[in-house]
Tab-separated table of C-alpha atoms in Angstrom:
chain	number	residue	atom	x	y	z
B	193	UNK	CA	53.072	3.795	-145.700
B	194	UNK	CA	52.913	2.437	-142.163
B	195	UNK	CA	50.633	5.201	-140.945
B	196	UNK	CA	48.197	4.426	-143.771
B	197	UNK	CA	48.161	0.738	-142.779
B	198	UNK	CA	47.502	1.736	-139.158
B	199	UNK	CA	44.265	3.483	-140.164
B	200	UNK	CA	40.912	1.688	-139.713
B	201	UNK	CA	39.151	0.351	-142.763
B	202	UNK	CA	36.530	3.104	-142.963
B	203	UNK	CA	39.310	5.732	-142.881
B	204	UNK	CA	41.155	4.018	-145.737
B	205	UNK	CA	37.977	4.070	-147.825
B	206	UNK	CA	37.444	7.767	-147.059
B	207	UNK	CA	41.001	8.674	-148.035
B	208	UNK	CA	40.654	6.593	-151.226
B	209	UNK	CA	37.256	8.087	-152.013
B	210	UNK	CA	38.517	11.700	-151.824
B	211	UNK	CA	41.557	10.933	-153.920
B	212	UNK	CA	43.757	11.953	-151.132
B	213	UNK	CA	45.530	8.754	-150.321
B	214	UNK	CA	47.901	8.542	-153.278
B	215	UNK	CA	49.278	12.030	-152.707
B	216	UNK	CA	49.911	11.358	-148.981
B	217	UNK	CA	51.274	7.900	-149.658
B	218	UNK	CA	53.738	9.094	-152.298
B	219	UNK	CA	54.944	12.093	-150.161
B	220	UNK	CA	54.718	11.166	-146.529
B	221	UNK	CA	54.603	7.343	-146.663
B	222	UNK	CA	58.263	6.614	-147.282
B	223	UNK	CA	59.280	9.297	-144.701
B	224	UNK	CA	56.980	7.818	-142.020
B	225	UNK	CA	58.251	4.351	-142.727
B	226	UNK	CA	61.925	5.330	-142.465
B	227	UNK	CA	61.498	7.350	-139.349
B	228	UNK	CA	59.381	4.656	-137.738
B	229	UNK	CA	61.964	1.993	-138.426
B	230	UNK	CA	64.733	4.286	-137.121
B	231	UNK	CA	62.933	4.840	-133.893
B	232	UNK	CA	61.976	1.132	-133.498
B	233	UNK	CA	65.544	-0.032	-134.235
B	234	UNK	CA	66.760	2.508	-131.688
B	235	UNK	CA	64.736	0.845	-128.916
B	236	UNK	CA	65.719	-2.621	-130.083
B	237	UNK	CA	62.319	-3.758	-131.407
B	238	UNK	CA	63.366	-4.190	-135.075
B	239	UNK	CA	66.587	-5.686	-136.319
B	240	UNK	CA	68.222	-3.965	-139.295
B	241	UNK	CA	68.860	-7.388	-140.772
B	242	UNK	CA	65.144	-7.971	-141.311
B	243	UNK	CA	64.817	-4.816	-143.429
B	244	UNK	CA	63.176	-5.300	-146.781
B	245	UNK	CA	63.978	-2.937	-149.575
B	246	UNK	CA	60.676	-1.648	-151.021
B	247	UNK	CA	60.385	-1.872	-154.765
B	248	UNK	CA	60.636	1.239	-156.850
B	249	UNK	CA	57.071	1.209	-158.203
B	250	UNK	CA	53.670	2.788	-157.737
B	251	UNK	CA	52.052	3.177	-154.354
B	252	UNK	CA	49.786	0.151	-155.003
B	253	UNK	CA	53.014	-1.975	-155.443
B	254	UNK	CA	54.413	-0.582	-152.136
B	255	UNK	CA	51.153	-1.570	-150.411
B	256	UNK	CA	51.487	-5.138	-151.739
B	257	UNK	CA	55.149	-5.235	-150.762
B	258	UNK	CA	54.421	-4.102	-147.178
B	259	UNK	CA	51.438	-6.416	-146.802
B	260	UNK	CA	53.437	-9.359	-148.180
B	261	UNK	CA	56.339	-8.930	-145.715
B	262	UNK	CA	53.979	-8.074	-142.828
B	263	UNK	CA	56.051	-5.028	-141.903
B	264	UNK	CA	52.918	-3.481	-140.222
B	265	UNK	CA	53.244	-6.109	-137.471
B	266	UNK	CA	56.752	-4.989	-136.578
B	267	UNK	CA	55.966	-1.276	-136.253
B	268	UNK	CA	55.065	0.244	-132.924
B	269	UNK	CA	52.314	2.732	-133.656
B	270	UNK	CA	52.927	4.596	-130.468
B	271	UNK	CA	55.691	6.527	-132.317
B	272	UNK	CA	53.400	7.670	-135.097
B	273	UNK	CA	51.691	10.552	-133.175
B	274	UNK	CA	55.154	11.946	-132.583
B	275	UNK	CA	55.489	12.339	-136.366
B	276	UNK	CA	52.354	14.484	-136.534
B	277	UNK	CA	50.662	12.082	-138.924
B	278	UNK	CA	47.494	11.967	-137.016
B	279	UNK	CA	47.068	15.749	-136.918
B	280	UNK	CA	47.804	15.907	-140.623
B	281	UNK	CA	45.134	13.337	-141.307
B	282	UNK	CA	42.548	15.179	-139.161
B	283	UNK	CA	43.271	18.517	-140.841
B	284	UNK	CA	43.001	16.828	-144.273
B	285	UNK	CA	39.698	15.285	-143.402
B	286	UNK	CA	38.334	18.569	-142.095
B	287	UNK	CA	39.452	20.515	-145.154
B	288	UNK	CA	38.002	17.887	-147.491
B	289	UNK	CA	34.691	17.807	-145.735
B	290	UNK	CA	34.558	21.636	-145.616
B	291	UNK	CA	35.266	21.831	-149.367
B	292	UNK	CA	32.633	19.214	-150.061
B	293	UNK	CA	30.056	21.050	-148.061
B	294	UNK	CA	30.776	24.315	-149.907
B	295	UNK	CA	30.747	22.548	-153.246
B	296	UNK	CA	27.363	20.863	-152.375
B	297	UNK	CA	25.968	24.208	-151.214
B	298	UNK	CA	27.075	25.937	-154.453
B	299	UNK	CA	25.589	23.225	-156.560
B	300	UNK	CA	22.253	23.386	-154.655
B	301	UNK	CA	22.071	27.150	-155.042
B	302	UNK	CA	22.856	26.975	-158.773
B	303	UNK	CA	20.236	24.314	-159.294
B	304	UNK	CA	17.636	26.391	-157.429
B	305	UNK	CA	18.452	29.438	-159.585
B	306	UNK	CA	18.200	27.434	-162.805
B	307	UNK	CA	14.979	25.859	-161.686
B	308	UNK	CA	13.356	29.187	-160.858
B	309	UNK	CA	14.590	30.630	-164.149
B	310	UNK	CA	13.205	27.793	-166.143
B	311	UNK	CA	9.841	28.054	-164.375
B	312	UNK	CA	9.771	31.813	-165.122
B	313	UNK	CA	10.485	31.158	-168.783
B	314	UNK	CA	7.635	28.694	-168.965
B	315	UNK	CA	5.255	31.127	-167.352
B	316	UNK	CA	6.227	34.007	-169.651
B	317	UNK	CA	5.877	31.750	-172.740
B	318	UNK	CA	2.406	30.771	-171.541
B	319	UNK	CA	1.392	34.417	-171.180
B	320	UNK	CA	2.656	35.290	-174.635
B	321	UNK	CA	0.869	32.260	-176.124
B	322	UNK	CA	-2.331	33.234	-174.373
B	323	UNK	CA	-2.095	36.797	-175.713
B	324	UNK	CA	-1.605	35.527	-179.274
B	325	UNK	CA	-4.548	33.142	-179.002
B	326	UNK	CA	-6.764	35.954	-177.691
B	327	UNK	CA	-5.508	38.161	-180.483
B	328	UNK	CA	-6.670	35.572	-183.100
B	329	UNK	CA	-10.189	35.523	-181.733
B	330	UNK	CA	-10.397	39.229	-181.053
B	331	UNK	CA	-9.037	40.011	-184.543
B	332	UNK	CA	-11.635	37.866	-186.168
B	333	UNK	CA	-14.382	39.558	-184.131
B	334	UNK	CA	-12.911	42.999	-184.926
B	335	UNK	CA	-12.905	42.336	-188.663
B	336	UNK	CA	-16.504	41.073	-188.707
B	337	UNK	CA	-17.728	43.976	-186.498
B	338	UNK	CA	-15.916	46.508	-188.639
B	339	UNK	CA	-17.466	45.112	-191.871
B	340	UNK	CA	-20.917	45.233	-190.260
B	341	UNK	CA	-20.448	48.793	-189.101
B	342	UNK	CA	-19.215	49.980	-192.410
B	343	UNK	CA	-22.209	48.326	-194.131
B	344	UNK	CA	-24.581	49.977	-191.655
B	345	UNK	CA	-22.918	53.346	-192.164
B	346	UNK	CA	-23.308	53.043	-195.893
B	347	UNK	CA	-26.999	52.358	-195.429
B	348	UNK	CA	-27.850	54.877	-192.718
B	349	UNK	CA	-25.133	57.531	-193.329
B	350	UNK	CA	-24.939	58.000	-189.533
B	351	UNK	CA	-21.448	58.480	-188.050
B	352	UNK	CA	-22.566	56.999	-184.659
B	353	UNK	CA	-22.553	53.591	-186.252
B	354	UNK	CA	-18.790	53.740	-186.531
B	355	UNK	CA	-18.225	54.880	-182.953
B	356	UNK	CA	-17.545	51.410	-181.468
B	357	UNK	CA	-14.560	50.962	-183.825
B	358	UNK	CA	-12.481	53.413	-181.750
B	359	UNK	CA	-12.344	51.423	-178.445
B	360	UNK	CA	-12.126	48.137	-180.313
B	361	UNK	CA	-9.097	49.464	-182.190
B	362	UNK	CA	-7.310	50.360	-178.968
B	363	UNK	CA	-8.018	46.919	-177.505
B	364	UNK	CA	-6.803	45.246	-180.713
B	365	UNK	CA	-3.627	47.315	-180.785
B	366	UNK	CA	-2.835	46.452	-177.200
B	367	UNK	CA	-3.231	42.741	-177.764
B	368	UNK	CA	-1.173	42.914	-181.033
B	369	UNK	CA	1.627	44.770	-179.148
B	370	UNK	CA	1.571	42.181	-176.359
B	371	UNK	CA	1.520	39.193	-178.741
B	372	UNK	CA	3.966	40.279	-181.453
B	373	UNK	CA	5.405	43.685	-180.424
B	374	UNK	CA	8.115	44.784	-178.055
B	375	UNK	CA	5.788	45.377	-175.082
B	376	UNK	CA	7.592	42.822	-172.871
B	377	UNK	CA	10.922	44.583	-173.612
B	378	UNK	CA	9.462	47.950	-172.519
B	379	UNK	CA	8.009	46.323	-169.385
B	380	UNK	CA	11.357	44.788	-168.561
B	381	UNK	CA	13.165	48.098	-169.052
B	382	UNK	CA	10.723	49.923	-166.771
B	383	UNK	CA	11.139	47.180	-164.148
B	384	UNK	CA	14.984	47.623	-164.221
B	385	UNK	CA	14.484	51.395	-163.742
B	386	UNK	CA	12.226	50.795	-160.797
B	387	UNK	CA	14.762	48.398	-159.162
B	388	UNK	CA	17.634	50.850	-159.691
B	389	UNK	CA	16.091	54.242	-158.821
B	390	UNK	CA	12.815	53.464	-156.939
B	391	UNK	CA	13.655	50.801	-154.458
B	392	UNK	CA	11.308	52.314	-151.899
B	393	UNK	CA	8.376	50.982	-154.020
B	394	UNK	CA	9.556	47.418	-153.556
B	395	UNK	CA	9.454	47.407	-149.761
B	396	UNK	CA	7.025	45.064	-148.003
B	397	UNK	CA	4.595	46.471	-145.390
B	398	UNK	CA	6.110	45.949	-141.833
B	399	UNK	CA	9.382	44.724	-143.451
B	400	UNK	CA	10.489	41.223	-144.036
B	401	UNK	CA	9.100	38.409	-141.780
B	402	UNK	CA	11.549	37.009	-139.322
B	403	UNK	CA	11.863	33.581	-137.829
B	404	UNK	CA	10.744	34.899	-134.421
B	405	UNK	CA	7.578	36.484	-135.864
B	406	UNK	CA	6.744	33.280	-137.725
B	407	UNK	CA	7.206	31.202	-134.553
B	408	UNK	CA	5.158	33.655	-132.479
B	409	UNK	CA	2.288	33.439	-135.088
B	410	UNK	CA	2.488	29.664	-134.961
B	411	UNK	CA	2.291	29.573	-131.151
B	412	UNK	CA	-0.583	32.044	-131.152
B	413	UNK	CA	-2.406	29.856	-133.608
B	414	UNK	CA	-1.843	26.784	-131.428
B	415	UNK	CA	-3.134	28.631	-128.388
B	416	UNK	CA	-6.289	29.628	-130.270
B	417	UNK	CA	-6.893	26.059	-131.295
B	418	UNK	CA	-6.571	24.950	-127.662
B	419	UNK	CA	-8.887	27.626	-126.394
B	420	UNK	CA	-11.448	27.271	-129.189
B	421	UNK	CA	-11.308	23.716	-130.439
B	422	UNK	CA	-13.295	22.990	-133.597
B	423	UNK	CA	-16.650	21.331	-132.797
B	424	UNK	CA	-17.174	18.231	-134.963
B	425	UNK	CA	-20.306	18.304	-137.084
B	426	UNK	CA	-23.305	16.354	-135.720
């Protein structure tokens, strides 16, 4: 417990924040206290008669007991580095900080993935809704046009009057397949095949941009602005 009392206030708060203090207090606190008193009594700084038996309670009670009897004033903290407590604390802080950084990075990546996925879902739903809305209007037009063509064919008996029904039927079938069919499933399956077996089709021209190429383009743009500044309008 003595090494914990020797820490500055900010270090105590950090240890408490990361839920690391109670484990170290429970395991290493009594050992550090006993070894510290043994070394101090050996050099004649603490008398064994002034020893206070700590209560058998939780670490919070131990802290109150040590603070009440002011044992921290009788301990020479020059002996604590010999116990390796400082190195243990430093390693503990580094491991905790490293784990926190990894955890924060994982959370950030997962949030970005979820955000991109939700944005994609919204875009796809808007496309399907647009296709269905277009199908309603086109279907109404197709029905009216078909009725008019059939009426004209019955009057004139000319097959050319029914010719526009052929392309209109293809367009209507495409819109119906997009709105209520499995067209999106077929598109997704074809995209998976392309990603698995035709990766060369996905390559960008001149490869991926690098940080050096981006910086070079930025510097070239700055040079062009310096050589040819924009003339303000009169």
